[in-house]
Coordinates of C-alpha atoms and ligand atoms in Angstrom, one line a residue:
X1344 CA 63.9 80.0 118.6
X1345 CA 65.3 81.3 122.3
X1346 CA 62.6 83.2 123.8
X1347 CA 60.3 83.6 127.1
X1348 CA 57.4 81.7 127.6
X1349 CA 55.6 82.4 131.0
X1350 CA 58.6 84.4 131.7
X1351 CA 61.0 81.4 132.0
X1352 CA 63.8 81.8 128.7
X1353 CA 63.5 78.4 126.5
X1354 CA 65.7 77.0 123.6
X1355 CA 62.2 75.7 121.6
X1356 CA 60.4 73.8 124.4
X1357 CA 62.9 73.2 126.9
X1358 CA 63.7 75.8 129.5
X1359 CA 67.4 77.5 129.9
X1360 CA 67.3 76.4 133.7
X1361 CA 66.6 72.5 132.7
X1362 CA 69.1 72.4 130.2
X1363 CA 71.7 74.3 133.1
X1364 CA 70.2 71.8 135.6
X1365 CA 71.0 68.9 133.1
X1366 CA 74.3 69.4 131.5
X1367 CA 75.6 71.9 133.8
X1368 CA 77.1 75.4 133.1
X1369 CA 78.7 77.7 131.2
X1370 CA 76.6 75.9 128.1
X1371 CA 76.2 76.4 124.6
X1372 CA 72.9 75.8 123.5
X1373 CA 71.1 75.8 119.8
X1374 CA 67.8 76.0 119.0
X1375 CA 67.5 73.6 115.6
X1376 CA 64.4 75.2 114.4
X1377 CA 65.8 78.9 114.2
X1378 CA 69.3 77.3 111.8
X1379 CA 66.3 75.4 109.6
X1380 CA 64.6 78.8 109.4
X1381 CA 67.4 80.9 108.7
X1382 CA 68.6 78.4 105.7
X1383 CA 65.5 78.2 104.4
X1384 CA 65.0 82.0 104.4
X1385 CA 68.5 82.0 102.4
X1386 CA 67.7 79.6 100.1
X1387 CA 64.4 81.3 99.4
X1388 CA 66.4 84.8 98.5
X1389 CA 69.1 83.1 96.7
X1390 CA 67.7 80.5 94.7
X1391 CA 70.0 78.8 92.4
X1392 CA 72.9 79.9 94.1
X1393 CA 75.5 77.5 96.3
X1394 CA 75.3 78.8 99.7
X1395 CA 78.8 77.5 101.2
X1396 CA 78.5 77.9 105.4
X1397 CA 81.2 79.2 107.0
X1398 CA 82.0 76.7 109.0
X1399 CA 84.2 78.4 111.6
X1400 CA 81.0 80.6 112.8
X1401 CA 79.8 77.5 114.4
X1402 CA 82.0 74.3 113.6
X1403 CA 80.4 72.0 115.5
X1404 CA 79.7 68.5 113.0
X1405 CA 76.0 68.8 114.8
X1406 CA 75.3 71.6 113.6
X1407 CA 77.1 71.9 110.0
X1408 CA 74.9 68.4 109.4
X1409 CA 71.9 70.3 109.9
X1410 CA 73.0 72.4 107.1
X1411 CA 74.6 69.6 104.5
X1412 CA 71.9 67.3 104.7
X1413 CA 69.5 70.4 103.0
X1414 CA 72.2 70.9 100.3
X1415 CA 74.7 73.5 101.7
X1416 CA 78.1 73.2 100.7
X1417 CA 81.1 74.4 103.0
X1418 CA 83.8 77.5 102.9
X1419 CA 86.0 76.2 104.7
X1420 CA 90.0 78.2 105.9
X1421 CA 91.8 75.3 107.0
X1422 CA 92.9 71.7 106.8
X1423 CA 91.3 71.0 110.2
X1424 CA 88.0 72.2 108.8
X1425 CA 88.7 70.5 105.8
X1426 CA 88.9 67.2 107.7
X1427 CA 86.0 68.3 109.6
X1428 CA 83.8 69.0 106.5
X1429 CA 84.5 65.9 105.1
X1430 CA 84.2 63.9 108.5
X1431 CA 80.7 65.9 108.7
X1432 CA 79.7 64.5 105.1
X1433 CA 80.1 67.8 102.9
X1434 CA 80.5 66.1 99.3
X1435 CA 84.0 68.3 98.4
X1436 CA 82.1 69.1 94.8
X1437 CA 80.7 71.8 97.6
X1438 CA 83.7 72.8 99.3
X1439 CA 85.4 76.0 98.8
X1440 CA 89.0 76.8 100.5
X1441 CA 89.5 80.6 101.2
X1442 CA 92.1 81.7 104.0
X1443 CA 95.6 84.5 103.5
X1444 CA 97.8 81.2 104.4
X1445 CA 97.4 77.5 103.6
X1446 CA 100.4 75.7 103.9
X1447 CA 101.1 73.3 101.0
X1448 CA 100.5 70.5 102.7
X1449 CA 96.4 71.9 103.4
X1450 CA 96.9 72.7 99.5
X1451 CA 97.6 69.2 98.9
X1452 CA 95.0 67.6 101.1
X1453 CA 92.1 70.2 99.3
X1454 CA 93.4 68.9 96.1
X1455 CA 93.2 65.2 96.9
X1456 CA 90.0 65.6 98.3
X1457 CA 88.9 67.0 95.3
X1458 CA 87.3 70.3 96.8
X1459 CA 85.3 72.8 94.1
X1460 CA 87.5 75.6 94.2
X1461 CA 90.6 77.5 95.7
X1462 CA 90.0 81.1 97.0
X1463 CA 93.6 81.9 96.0
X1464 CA 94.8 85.0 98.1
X1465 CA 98.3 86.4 96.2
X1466 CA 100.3 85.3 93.6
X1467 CA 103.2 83.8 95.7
X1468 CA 99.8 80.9 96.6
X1469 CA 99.0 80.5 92.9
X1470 CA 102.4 79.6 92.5
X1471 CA 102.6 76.8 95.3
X1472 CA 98.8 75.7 94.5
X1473 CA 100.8 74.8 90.8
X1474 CA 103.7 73.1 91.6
X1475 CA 101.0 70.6 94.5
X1476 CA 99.2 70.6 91.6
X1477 CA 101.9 69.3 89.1
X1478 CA 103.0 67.0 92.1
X1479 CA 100.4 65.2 92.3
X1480 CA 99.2 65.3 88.7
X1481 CA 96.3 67.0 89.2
X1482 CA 95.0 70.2 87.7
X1483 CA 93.9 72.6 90.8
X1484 CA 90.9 74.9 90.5
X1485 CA 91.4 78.4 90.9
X1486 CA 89.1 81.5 92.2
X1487 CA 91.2 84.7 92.8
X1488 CA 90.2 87.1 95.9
X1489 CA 89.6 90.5 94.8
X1490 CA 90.0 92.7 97.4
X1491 CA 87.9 95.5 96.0
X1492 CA 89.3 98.4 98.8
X1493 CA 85.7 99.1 99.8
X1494 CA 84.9 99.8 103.9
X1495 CA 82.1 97.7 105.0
X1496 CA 81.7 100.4 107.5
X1497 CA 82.1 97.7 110.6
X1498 CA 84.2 97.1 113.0
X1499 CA 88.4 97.4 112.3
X1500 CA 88.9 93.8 113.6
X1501 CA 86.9 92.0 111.0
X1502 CA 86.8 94.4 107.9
X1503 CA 88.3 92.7 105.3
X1504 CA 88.3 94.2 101.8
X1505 CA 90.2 97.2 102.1
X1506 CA 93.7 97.8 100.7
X1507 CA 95.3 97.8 104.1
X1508 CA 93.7 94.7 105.3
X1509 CA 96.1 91.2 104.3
X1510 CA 93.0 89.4 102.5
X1511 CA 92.8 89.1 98.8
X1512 CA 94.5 91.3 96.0
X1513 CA 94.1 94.3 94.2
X1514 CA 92.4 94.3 90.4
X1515 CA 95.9 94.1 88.5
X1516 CA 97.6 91.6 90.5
X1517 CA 94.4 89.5 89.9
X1518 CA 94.4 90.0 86.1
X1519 CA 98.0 88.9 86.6
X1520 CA 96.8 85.8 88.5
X1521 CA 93.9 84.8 86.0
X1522 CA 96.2 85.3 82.8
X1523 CA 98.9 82.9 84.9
X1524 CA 96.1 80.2 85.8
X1525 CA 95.1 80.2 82.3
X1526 CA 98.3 79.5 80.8
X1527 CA 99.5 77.2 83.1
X1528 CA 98.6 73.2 82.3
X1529 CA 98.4 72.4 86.2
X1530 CA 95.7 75.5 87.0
X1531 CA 91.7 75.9 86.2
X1532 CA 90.2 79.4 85.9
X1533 CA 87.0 78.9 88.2
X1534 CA 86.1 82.3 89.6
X1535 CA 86.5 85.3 91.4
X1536 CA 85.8 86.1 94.8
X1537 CA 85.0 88.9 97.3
X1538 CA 84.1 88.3 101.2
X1539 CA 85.0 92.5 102.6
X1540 CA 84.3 91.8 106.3
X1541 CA 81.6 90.8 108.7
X1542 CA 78.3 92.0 110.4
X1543 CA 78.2 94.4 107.5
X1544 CA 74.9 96.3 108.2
X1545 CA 74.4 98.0 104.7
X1546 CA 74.1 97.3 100.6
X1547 CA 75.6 99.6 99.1
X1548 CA 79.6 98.3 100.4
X1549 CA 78.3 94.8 98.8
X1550 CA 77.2 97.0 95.7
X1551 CA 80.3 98.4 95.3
X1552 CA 82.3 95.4 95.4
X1553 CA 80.2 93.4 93.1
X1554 CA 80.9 96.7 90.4
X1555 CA 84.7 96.6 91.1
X1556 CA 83.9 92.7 90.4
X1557 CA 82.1 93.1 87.7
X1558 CA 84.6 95.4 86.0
X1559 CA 87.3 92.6 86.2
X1560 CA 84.9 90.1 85.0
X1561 CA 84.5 91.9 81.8
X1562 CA 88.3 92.8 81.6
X1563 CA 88.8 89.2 81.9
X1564 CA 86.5 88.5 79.0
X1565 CA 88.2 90.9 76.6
X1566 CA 91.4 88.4 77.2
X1567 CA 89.1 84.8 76.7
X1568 CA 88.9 84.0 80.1
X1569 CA 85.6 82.3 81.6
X1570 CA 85.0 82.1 84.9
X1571 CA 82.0 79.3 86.2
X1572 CA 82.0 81.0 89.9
X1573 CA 81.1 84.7 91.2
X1574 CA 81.5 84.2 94.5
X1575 CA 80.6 87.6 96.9
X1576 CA 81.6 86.0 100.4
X1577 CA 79.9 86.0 103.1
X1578 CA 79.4 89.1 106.2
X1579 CA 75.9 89.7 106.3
X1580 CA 75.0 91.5 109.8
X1581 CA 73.3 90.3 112.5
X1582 CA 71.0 92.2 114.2
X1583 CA 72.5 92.2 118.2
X1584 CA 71.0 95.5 119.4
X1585 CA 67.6 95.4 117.6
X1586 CA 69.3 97.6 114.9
X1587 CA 67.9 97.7 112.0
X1588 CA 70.4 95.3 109.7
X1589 CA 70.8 93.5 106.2
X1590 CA 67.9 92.5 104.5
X1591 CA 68.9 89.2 102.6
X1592 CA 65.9 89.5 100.1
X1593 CA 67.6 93.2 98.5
X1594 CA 71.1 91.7 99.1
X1595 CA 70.4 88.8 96.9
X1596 CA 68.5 91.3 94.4
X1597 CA 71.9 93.8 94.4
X1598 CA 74.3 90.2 94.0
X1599 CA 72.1 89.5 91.0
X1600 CA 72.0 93.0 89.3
X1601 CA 76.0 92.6 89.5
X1602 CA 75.9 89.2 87.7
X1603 CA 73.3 89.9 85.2
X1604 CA 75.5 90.2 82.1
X1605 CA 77.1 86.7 83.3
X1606 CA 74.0 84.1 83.0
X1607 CA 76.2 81.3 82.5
X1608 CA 78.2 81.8 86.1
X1609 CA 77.3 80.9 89.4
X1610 CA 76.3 82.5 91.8
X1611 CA 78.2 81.8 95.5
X1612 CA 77.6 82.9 98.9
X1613 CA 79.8 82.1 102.2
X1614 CA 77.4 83.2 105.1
X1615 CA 78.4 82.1 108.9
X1616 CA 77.0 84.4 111.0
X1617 CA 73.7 85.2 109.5
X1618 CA 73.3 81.5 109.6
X1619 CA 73.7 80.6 113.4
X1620 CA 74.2 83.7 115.5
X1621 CA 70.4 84.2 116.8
X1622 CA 70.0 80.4 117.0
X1623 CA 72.7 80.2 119.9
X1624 CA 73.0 81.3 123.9
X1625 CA 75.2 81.0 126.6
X1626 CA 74.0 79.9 129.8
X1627 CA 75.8 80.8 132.4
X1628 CA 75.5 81.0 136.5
X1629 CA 76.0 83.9 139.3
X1630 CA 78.8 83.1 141.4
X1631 CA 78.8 86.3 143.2
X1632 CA 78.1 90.1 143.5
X1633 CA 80.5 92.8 144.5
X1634 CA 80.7 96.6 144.4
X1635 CA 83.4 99.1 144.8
X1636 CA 82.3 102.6 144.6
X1637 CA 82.1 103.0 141.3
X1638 CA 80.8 99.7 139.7
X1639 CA 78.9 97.1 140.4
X1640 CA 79.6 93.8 139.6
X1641 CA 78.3 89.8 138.8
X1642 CA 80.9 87.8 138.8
X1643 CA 79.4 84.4 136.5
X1644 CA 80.7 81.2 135.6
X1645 CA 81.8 82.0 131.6
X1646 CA 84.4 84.5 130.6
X1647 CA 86.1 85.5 127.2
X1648 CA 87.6 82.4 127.2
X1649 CA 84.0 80.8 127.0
X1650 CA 83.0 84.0 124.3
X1651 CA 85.8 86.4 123.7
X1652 CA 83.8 88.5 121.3
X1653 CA 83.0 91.1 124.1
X1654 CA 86.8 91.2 124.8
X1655 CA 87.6 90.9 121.2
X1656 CA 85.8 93.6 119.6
X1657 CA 83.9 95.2 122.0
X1658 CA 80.7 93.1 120.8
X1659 CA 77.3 93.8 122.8
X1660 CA 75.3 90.8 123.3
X1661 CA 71.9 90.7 125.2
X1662 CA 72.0 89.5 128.7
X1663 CA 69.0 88.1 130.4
X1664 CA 67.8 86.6 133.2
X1665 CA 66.1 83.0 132.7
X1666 CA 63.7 83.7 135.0
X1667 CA 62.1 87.2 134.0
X1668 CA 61.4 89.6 137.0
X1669 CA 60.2 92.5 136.6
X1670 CA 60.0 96.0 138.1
X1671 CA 62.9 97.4 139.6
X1672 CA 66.7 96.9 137.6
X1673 CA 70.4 97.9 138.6
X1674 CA 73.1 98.9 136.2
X1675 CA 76.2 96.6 136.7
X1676 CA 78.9 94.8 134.4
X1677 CA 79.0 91.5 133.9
X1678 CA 82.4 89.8 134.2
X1679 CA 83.8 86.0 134.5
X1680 CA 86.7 84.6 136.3
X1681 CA 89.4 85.3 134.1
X1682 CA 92.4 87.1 135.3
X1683 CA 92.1 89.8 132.6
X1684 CA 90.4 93.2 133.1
X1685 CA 89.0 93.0 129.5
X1686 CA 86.9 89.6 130.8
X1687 CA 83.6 90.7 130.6
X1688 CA 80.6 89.8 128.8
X1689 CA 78.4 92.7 129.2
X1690 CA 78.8 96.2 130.8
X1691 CA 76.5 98.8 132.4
X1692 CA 73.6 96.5 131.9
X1693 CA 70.3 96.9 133.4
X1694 CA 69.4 93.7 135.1
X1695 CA 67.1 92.8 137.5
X1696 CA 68.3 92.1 141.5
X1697 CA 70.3 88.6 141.2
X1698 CA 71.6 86.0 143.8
X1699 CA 74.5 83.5 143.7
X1700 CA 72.8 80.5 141.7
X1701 CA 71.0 82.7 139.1
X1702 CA 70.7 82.2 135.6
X1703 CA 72.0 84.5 133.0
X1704 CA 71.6 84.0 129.4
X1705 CA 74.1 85.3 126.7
X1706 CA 72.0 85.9 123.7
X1707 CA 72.8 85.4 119.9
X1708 CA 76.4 83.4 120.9
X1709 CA 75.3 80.8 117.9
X1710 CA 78.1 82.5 116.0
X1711 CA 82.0 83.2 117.0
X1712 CA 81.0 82.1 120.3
X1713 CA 82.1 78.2 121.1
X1714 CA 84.3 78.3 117.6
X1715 CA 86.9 81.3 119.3
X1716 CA 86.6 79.4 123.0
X1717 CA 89.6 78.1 124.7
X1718 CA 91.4 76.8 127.8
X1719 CA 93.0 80.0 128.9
X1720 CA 93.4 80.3 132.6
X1721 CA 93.2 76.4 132.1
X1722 CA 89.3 76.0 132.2
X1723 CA 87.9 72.9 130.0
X1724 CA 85.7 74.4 127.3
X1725 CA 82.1 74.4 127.7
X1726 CA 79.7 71.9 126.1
X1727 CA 77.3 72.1 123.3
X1728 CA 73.8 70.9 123.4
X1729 CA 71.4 71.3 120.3
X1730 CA 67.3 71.4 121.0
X1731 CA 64.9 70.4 118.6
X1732 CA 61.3 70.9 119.8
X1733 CA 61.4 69.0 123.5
X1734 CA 64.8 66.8 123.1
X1735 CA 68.0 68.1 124.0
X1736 CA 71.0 66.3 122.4
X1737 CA 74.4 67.1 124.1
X1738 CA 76.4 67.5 120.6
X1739 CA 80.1 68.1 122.5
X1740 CA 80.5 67.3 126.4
X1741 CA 82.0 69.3 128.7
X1742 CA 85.8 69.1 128.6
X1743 CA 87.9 67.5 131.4
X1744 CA 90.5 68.4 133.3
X1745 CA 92.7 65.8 131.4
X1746 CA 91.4 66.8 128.5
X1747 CA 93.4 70.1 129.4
X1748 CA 96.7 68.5 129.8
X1749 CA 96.3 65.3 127.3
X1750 CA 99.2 66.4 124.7
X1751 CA 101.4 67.9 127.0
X1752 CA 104.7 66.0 127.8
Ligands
LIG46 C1 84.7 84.2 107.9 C2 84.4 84.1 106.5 C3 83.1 84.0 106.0 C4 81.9 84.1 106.9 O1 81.7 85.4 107.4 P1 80.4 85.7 108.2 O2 80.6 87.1 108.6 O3 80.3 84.8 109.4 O4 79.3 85.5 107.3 C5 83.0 83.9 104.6 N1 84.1 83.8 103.8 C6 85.3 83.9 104.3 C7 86.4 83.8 103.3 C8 85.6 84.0 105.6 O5 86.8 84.1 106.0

């Protein structure tokens, strides 16, 4: 819950400029209460279903904890976020592994650890995923990615489930796959999955995957092979405009619909976003104003190296002011430091007059925003700080200048 009260912007009951004042900027922050809500509103629309976070929306352990410790499992698209799932306490019975390219070696460590299923992405994977598997002895569990070629009508960058796009594989090749896992002694049939994309802001692309799954789901059946796990991915938009977005309630009714004629599989979702995005903000200071004759500037303390997602994909955020004014506004852009045209986190925005020293506040950063950061132009990251009601926990510090230069030889 980030919102005004008495015109000063709070993270619960703590204001944006104690927090700045306290930890110092740019800053992460996340409210507590608005994850709980969010989780609880998905639980409530997809009851009996494993909701697995994505934990590179938001990987921070503070905030993945909030979500194990009420049940959620992880999807999870490397080994560092498999060590990081496991550090964070995620039992691996509730860990799925999706990503285009593990290496054997993340093969082998999913395996040992023992995770629920793999979210196997071609056939050249299914084929190293057996011979880890007959390594070490161990029969590996196996969901196939379907990519069913629909457009989730969103943005090129993160559209995931058409033919052109790397992810998953077409209908025959994952007939192929299914009939290979079930022969083979060293592979489980599990599932199938879908995840077409992110901030999708409609059904009917969701609909139209779950058919083209459920179609393979009965081919599959003609041949004996019964899978445990429908899993439809994650994507589910985020309203960052005030548009009108996905309403999880009729998402989780269109899933079902798909599934109907399977009672005996589960259902599986993989949200990130939804989960985190409004619950996050990035606080961030004026350095200075500047005009040339056709723009006007404020130049503040983060850049795209702090949230690239502007630079990225073009992504609008809200920008406000801590302290509300009102009455009169100026159009300007709002850039950081960086050495890069394309660093900017808003543009043409109407804000109101602001000095050096001013607070700005990046709204709905909860998601892609500290998990894409880095040290380009050699700036420590930010730090984290999660709010619950009136405490304010730092849950990463600041980095350090030798934390910038620590492996380097
Ligand atoms: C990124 C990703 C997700 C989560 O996507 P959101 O848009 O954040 O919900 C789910 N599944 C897979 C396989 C992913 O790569």
């Amino acid at each position: 819950m980030i919102r005004y009260k008495n015109d000063r912007l709070a993270v619960e009951d703590v204001s944006a400029e104690a927090l700045a004042r306290r930890f110092g900027t740019p800053l992460y922050v996340y409210s507590q209460a608005e994850i709980l809500a969010r989780y609880a509103a998905l639980r409530k629309a997809f009851a009996g279903a494993l909701i697995c976070y994505a934990l590179k929306a938001n990987s921070n352990r503070a905030v993945c904890g909030l979500l194990r410790a009420r049940g959620a499992g992880a999807d999870i698209v490397s080994g560092g976020e498999l060590a990081r799932a496991l550090a964070c306490g995620f039992p691996a019975s509730r860990i799925v592994f999706s990503g285009v390219g593990k290496t054997e070696e993340e093969l082998s460590s999913g395996l040992k650890a023992g995770v629920l299923t793999f979210n196997v992405e071609s056939f050249e994977e299914l084929r190293a995923l057996e011979k880890v598997a007959r390594r070490l002895r161990r029969p590996a569990p196996v969901s196939v990615r379907l990519n069913p070629d629909v457009d989730a009508g969103t943005h090129p960058h993160i559209t995931t489930g058409r033919a052109d796009n790397k992810f998953g594989v077409e209908e025959g090749e994952a007939l192929a796959m299914f009939e290979r896992a079930d022969q083979s002694p060293w592979l489980r049939v599990k599932g199938l999955q879908f995840h077409i994309g992110s901030q999708i802001e409609t059904l009917a692309p969701y609909a139209r995957a779950a058919a083209s799954a459920a179609r393979l789901v009965a081919r599959l059946e003609e041949k004996g092979i019964k899978l445990e796990l429908l899993d439809f991915g994650g994507g589910f938009g985020v309203s960052y405009r005030g548009e009108k977005t996905l309403e999880v309630g009729a998402l989780a009714r269109t899933l079902r619909k798909a599934l109907a004629p399977w009672p005996q599989a589960r259902l599986l979702i993989e949200p990130g976003r939804w989960l985190v995005a409004d619950a996050g903000a990035l606080l961030t200071r004026v350095l200075y104003k500047k005009t040339t004759s056709r723009r006007r500037f404020v130049v503040v303390d983060a850049g795209m190296n702090d949230l690239a997602r502007p630079a990225l994909y073009g992504a609008w955020h809200p920008v406000v002011a801590a302290r509300r004014r009102r009455g009169k506004t100026m159009k300007a852009d709002v850039v950081g430091p960086i050495c890069e045209t394309g660093d900017y986190l808003a543009r043409q925005r109407a804000l109101p007059p602001l000095e050096a020293g001013d607070l700005l506040a990046v709204l709905k950063a909860g998601a892609y925003g500290f998990s894409m950061s880095s040290q380009y132009n050699s700036r420590p990251r930010a730090a984290e700080v999660l709010v619950a009601g009136r405490k304010a926990r730092l849950i990463r510090r600041r980095e350090t200048i030798e934390d910038l230069v620590r492996a380097e030889r």
